[in-house]
XYZ file of N, CA and C in Angstrom:
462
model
N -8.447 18.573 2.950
C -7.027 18.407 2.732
C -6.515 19.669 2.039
N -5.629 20.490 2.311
C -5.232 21.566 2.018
C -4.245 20.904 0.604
N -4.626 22.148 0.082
C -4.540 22.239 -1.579
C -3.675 23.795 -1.687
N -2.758 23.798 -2.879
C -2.233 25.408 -2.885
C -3.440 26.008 -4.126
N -3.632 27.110 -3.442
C -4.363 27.710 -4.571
C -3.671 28.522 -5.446
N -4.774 29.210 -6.349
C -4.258 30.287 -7.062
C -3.380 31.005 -7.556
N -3.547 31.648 -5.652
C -1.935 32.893 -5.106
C -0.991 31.735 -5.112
N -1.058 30.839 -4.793
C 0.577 30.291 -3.776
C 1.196 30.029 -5.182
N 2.496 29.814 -4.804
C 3.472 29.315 -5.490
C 2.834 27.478 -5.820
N 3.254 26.843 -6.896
C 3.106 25.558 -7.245
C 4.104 24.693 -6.712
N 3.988 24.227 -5.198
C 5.238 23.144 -4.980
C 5.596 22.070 -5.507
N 6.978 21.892 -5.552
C 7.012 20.039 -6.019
C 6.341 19.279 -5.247
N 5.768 18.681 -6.587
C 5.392 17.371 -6.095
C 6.564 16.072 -5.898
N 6.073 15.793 -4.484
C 6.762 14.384 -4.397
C 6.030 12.965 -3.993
N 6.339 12.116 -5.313
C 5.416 11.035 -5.282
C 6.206 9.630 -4.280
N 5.483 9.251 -3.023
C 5.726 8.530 -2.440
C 4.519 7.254 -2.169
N 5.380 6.123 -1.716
C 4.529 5.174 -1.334
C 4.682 4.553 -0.018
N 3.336 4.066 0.716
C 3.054 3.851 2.466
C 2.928 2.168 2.151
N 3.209 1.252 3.213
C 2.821 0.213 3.045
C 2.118 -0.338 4.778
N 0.916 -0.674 4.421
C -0.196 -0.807 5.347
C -0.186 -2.544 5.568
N 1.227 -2.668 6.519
C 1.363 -4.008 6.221
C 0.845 -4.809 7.721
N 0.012 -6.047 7.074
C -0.808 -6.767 7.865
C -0.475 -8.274 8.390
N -0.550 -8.143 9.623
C 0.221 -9.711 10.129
C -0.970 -9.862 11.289
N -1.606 -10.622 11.298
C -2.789 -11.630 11.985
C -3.534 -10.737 12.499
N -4.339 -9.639 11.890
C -5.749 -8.997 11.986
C -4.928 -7.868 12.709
N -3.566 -7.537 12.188
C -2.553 -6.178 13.346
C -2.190 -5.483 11.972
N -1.991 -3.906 12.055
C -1.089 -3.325 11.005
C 0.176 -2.701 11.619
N 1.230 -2.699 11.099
C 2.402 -2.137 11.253
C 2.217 -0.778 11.159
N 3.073 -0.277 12.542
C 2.918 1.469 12.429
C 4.328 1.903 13.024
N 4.733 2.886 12.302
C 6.185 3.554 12.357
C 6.059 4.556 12.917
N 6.914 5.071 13.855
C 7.361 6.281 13.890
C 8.224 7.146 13.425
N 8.547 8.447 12.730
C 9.689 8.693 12.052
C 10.793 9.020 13.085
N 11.760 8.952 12.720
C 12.878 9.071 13.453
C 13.171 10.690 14.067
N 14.037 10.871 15.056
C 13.930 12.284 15.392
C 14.883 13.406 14.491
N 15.521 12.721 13.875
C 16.442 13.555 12.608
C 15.647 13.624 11.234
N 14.534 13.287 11.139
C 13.869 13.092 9.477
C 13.042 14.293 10.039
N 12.433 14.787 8.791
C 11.403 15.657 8.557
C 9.491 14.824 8.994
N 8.872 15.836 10.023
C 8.015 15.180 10.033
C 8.112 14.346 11.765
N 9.637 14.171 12.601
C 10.073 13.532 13.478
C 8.781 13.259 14.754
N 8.533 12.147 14.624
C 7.728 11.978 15.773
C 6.390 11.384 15.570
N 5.469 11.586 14.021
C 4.722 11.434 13.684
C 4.542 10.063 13.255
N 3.697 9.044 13.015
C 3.591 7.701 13.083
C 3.212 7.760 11.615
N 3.757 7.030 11.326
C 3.493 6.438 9.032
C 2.888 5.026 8.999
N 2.995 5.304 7.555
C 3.003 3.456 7.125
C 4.142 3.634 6.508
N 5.049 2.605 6.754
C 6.574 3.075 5.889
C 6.531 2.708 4.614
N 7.578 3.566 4.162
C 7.914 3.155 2.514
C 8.567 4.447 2.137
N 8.107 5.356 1.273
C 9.696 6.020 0.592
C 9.206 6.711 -1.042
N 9.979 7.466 -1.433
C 9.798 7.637 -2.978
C 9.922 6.709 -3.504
N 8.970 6.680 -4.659
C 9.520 6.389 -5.964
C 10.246 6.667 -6.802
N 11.420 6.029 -7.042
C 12.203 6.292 -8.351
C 11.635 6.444 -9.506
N 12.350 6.888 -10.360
C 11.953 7.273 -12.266
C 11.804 5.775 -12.966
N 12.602 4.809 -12.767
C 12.503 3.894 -13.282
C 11.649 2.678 -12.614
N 10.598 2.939 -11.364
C 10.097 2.073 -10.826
C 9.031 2.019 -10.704
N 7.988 0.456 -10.823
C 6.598 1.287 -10.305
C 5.790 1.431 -8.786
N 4.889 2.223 -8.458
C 4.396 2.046 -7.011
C 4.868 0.795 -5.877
N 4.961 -0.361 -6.743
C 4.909 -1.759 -6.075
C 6.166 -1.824 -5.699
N 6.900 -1.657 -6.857
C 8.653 -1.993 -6.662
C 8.990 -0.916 -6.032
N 8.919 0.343 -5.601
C 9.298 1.100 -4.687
C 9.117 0.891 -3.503
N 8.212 0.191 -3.562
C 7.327 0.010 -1.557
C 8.241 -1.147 -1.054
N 8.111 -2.245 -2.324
C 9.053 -3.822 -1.750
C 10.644 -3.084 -1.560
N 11.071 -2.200 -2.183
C 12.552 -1.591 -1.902
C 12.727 -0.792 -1.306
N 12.114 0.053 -0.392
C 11.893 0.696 0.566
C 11.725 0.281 2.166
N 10.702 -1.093 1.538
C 10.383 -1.277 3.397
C 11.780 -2.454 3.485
N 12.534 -3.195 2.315
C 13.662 -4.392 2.221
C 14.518 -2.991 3.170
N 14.942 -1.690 2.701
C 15.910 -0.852 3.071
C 15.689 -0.032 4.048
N 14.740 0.218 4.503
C 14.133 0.514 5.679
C 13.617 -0.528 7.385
N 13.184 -1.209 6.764
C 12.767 -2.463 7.899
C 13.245 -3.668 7.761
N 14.019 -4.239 6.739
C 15.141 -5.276 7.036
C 14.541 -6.387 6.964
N 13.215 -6.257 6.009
C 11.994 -7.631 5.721
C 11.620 -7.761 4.623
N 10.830 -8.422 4.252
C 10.287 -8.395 2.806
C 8.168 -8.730 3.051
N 7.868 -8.055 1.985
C 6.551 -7.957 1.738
C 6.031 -8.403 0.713
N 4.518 -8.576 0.510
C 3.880 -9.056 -0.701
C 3.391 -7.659 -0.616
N 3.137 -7.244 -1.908
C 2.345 -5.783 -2.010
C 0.666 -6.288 -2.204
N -0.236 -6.042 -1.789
C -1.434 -6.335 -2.537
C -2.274 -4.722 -3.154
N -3.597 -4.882 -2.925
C -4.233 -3.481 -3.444
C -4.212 -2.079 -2.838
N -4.283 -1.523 -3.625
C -3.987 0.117 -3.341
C -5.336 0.508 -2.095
N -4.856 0.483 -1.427
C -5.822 1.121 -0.353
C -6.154 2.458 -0.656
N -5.872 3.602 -0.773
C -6.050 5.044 -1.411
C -4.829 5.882 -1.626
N -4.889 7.081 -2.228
C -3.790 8.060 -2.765
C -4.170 9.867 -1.920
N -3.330 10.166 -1.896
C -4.089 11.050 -0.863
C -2.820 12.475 -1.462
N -3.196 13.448 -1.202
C -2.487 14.401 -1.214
C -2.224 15.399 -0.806
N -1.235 16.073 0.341
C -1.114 16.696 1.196
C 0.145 17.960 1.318
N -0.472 19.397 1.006
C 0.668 20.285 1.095
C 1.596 20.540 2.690
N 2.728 19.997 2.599
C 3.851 20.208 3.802
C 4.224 21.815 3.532
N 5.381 22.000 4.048
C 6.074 23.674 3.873
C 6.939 22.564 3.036
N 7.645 21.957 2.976
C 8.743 21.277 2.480
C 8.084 21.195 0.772
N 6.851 20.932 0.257
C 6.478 20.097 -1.072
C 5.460 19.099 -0.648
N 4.594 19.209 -1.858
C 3.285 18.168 -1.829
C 3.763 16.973 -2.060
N 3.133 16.292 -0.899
C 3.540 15.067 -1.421
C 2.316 13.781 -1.967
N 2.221 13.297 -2.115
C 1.110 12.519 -2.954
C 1.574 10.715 -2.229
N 0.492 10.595 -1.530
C 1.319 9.544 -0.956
C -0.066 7.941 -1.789
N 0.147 7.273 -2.011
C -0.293 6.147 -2.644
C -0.061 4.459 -1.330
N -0.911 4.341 -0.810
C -0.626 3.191 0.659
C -1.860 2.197 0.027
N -0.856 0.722 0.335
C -1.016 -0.405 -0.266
C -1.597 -1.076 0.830
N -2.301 -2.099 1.054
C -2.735 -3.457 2.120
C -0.828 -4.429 1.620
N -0.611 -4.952 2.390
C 0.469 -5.336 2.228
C 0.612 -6.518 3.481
N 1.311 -7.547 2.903
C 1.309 -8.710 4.136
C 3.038 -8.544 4.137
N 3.636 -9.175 5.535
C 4.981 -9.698 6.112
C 5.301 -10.905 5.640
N 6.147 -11.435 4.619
C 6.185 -12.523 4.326
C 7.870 -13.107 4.798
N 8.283 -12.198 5.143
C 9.899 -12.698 5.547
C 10.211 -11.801 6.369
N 10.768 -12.119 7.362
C 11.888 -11.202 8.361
C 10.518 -10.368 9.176
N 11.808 -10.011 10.735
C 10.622 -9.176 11.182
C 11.253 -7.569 11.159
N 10.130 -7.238 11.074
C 10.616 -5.480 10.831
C 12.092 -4.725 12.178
N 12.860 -4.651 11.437
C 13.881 -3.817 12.515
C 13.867 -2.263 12.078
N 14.205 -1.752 13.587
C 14.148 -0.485 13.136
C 15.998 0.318 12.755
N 15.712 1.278 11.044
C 17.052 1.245 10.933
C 16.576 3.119 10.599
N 15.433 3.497 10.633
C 14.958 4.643 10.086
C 14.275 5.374 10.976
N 13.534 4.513 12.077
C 11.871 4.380 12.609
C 12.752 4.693 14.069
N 12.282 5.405 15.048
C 12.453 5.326 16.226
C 11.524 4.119 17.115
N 10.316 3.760 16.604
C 9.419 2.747 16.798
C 8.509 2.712 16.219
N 8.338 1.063 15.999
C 7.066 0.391 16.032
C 6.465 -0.445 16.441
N 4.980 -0.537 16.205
C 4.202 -1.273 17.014
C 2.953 -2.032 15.739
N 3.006 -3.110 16.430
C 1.675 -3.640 15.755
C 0.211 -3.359 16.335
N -0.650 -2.663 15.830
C -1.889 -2.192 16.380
C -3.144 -3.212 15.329
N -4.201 -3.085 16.012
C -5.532 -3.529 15.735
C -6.015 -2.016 14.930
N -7.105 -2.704 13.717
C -7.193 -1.275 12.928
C -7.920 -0.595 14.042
N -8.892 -0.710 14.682
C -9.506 0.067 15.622
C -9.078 0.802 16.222
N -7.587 0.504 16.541
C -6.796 1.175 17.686
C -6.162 2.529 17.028
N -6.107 2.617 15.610
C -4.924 3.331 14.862
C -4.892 4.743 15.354
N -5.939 5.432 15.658
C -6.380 6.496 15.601
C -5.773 7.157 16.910
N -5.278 5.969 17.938
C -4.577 6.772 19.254
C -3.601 7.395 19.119
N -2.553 7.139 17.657
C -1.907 7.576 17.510
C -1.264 8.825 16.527
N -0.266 9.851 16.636
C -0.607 11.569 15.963
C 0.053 10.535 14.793
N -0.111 10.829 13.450
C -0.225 10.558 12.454
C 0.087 11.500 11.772
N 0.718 11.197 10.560
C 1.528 12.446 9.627
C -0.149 12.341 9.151
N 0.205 14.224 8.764
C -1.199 14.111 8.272
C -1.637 13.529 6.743
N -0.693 13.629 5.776
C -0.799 12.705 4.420
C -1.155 10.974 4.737
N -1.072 10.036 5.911
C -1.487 9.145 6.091
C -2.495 8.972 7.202
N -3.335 10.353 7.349
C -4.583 9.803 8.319
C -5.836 8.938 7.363
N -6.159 9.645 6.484
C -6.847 8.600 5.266
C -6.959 7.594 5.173
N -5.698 6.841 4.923
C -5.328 5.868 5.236
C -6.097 5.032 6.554
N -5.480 6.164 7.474
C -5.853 5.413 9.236
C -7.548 5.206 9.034
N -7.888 6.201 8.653
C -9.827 6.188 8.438
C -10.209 4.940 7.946
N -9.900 4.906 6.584
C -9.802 3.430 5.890
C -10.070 2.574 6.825
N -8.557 2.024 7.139
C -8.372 0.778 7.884
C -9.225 0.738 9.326
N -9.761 1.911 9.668
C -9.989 1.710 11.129
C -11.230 1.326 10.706
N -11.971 1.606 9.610
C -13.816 1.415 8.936
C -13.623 -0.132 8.480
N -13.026 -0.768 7.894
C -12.647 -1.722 7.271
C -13.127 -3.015 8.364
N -13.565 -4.147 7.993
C -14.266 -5.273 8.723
C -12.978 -6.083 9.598
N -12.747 -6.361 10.317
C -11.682 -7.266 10.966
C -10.721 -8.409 9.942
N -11.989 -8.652 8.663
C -11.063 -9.623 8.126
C -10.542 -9.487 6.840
N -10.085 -8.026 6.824
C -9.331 -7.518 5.994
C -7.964 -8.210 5.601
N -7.403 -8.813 6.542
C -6.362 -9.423 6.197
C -6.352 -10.952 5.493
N -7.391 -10.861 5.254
C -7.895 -12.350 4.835
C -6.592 -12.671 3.616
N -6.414 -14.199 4.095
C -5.310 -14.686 2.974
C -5.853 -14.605 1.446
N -7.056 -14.379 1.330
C -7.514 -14.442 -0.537
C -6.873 -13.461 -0.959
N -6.530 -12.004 -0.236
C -6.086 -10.948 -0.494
C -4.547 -11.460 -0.876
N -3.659 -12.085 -0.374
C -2.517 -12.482 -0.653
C -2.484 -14.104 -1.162
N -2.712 -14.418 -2.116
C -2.382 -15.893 -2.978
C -0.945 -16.358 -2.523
N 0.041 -15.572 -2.619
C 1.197 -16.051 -2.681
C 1.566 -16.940 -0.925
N 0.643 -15.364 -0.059
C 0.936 -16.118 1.409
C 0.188 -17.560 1.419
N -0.587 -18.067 0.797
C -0.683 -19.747 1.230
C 0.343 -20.478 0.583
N 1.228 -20.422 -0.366
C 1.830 -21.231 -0.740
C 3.447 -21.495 0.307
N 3.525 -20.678 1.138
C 4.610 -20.339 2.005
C 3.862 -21.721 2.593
């Protein structure tokens, strides 16, 4: 993962969060839109963090303002960090279940629900291939409801 050294200039960092959200053994995958930075490349959506928020509450207010649903956040899947020309960004991607609404696109040119196995067909920003590695190594029953308490009480 490219790192600035030495010589380079020190870019901003920008701290963002991915949400690796899981609905019946499928993960949600975005494409960015053709006007955003990055256009074309497939994410896990989500967004900065604000000053006053933490990892969790940025991701649930991001994908509510982005995909037009709501989520349970669960565990941090990994943090990864990746120099753009734009600024490093430091991206932090959660396991995350669909607990309301279905994802619309208001940001995303498309998405699709894939099998983790499958993830890898698709070009991927490179700050969330990690991620894709993860989930694609990960056992089928990753989505297991123990991971989300709250989804049995629905």
């Amino acid at each position: 993962m490219p790192q600035p050294t030495p010589q380079e200039p020190q870019q901003r960092l920008i701290r963002v969060v991915g949400a690796a959200i899981m609905r019946d053994g499928t993960v949600l995958c975005a494409q960015r839109g053709s006007t955003k930075s990055l256009a074309g490349y497939w994410e896990f959506p989500g967004g900065k963090i604000e000053v006053h928020e933490t990892p969790q509450q940025a991701l649930q207010r991001e994908i509510e303002e982005e995909l037009r649903c709501e989520i349970t956040v669960g565990h941090e899947l990994c943090t990864t960090r990746y120099a753009y020309d734009f600024g490093t960004i430091e991206l932090t991607t959660f396991l995350c279940h669909l607990t309301e609404g279905e994802p619309h696109l208001t940001e995303h040119q498309e998405v699709r629900w894939l099998m983790p196995a499958s993830l890898s067909e698709l070009d991927w920003a490179p700050a969330d291939r990690e991620a894709v590695r993860l989930l694609e190594s990960m056992p089928s029953t990753v989505c297991a409801v123990s991971d989300f308490p709250e989804a049995m009480q629905s």
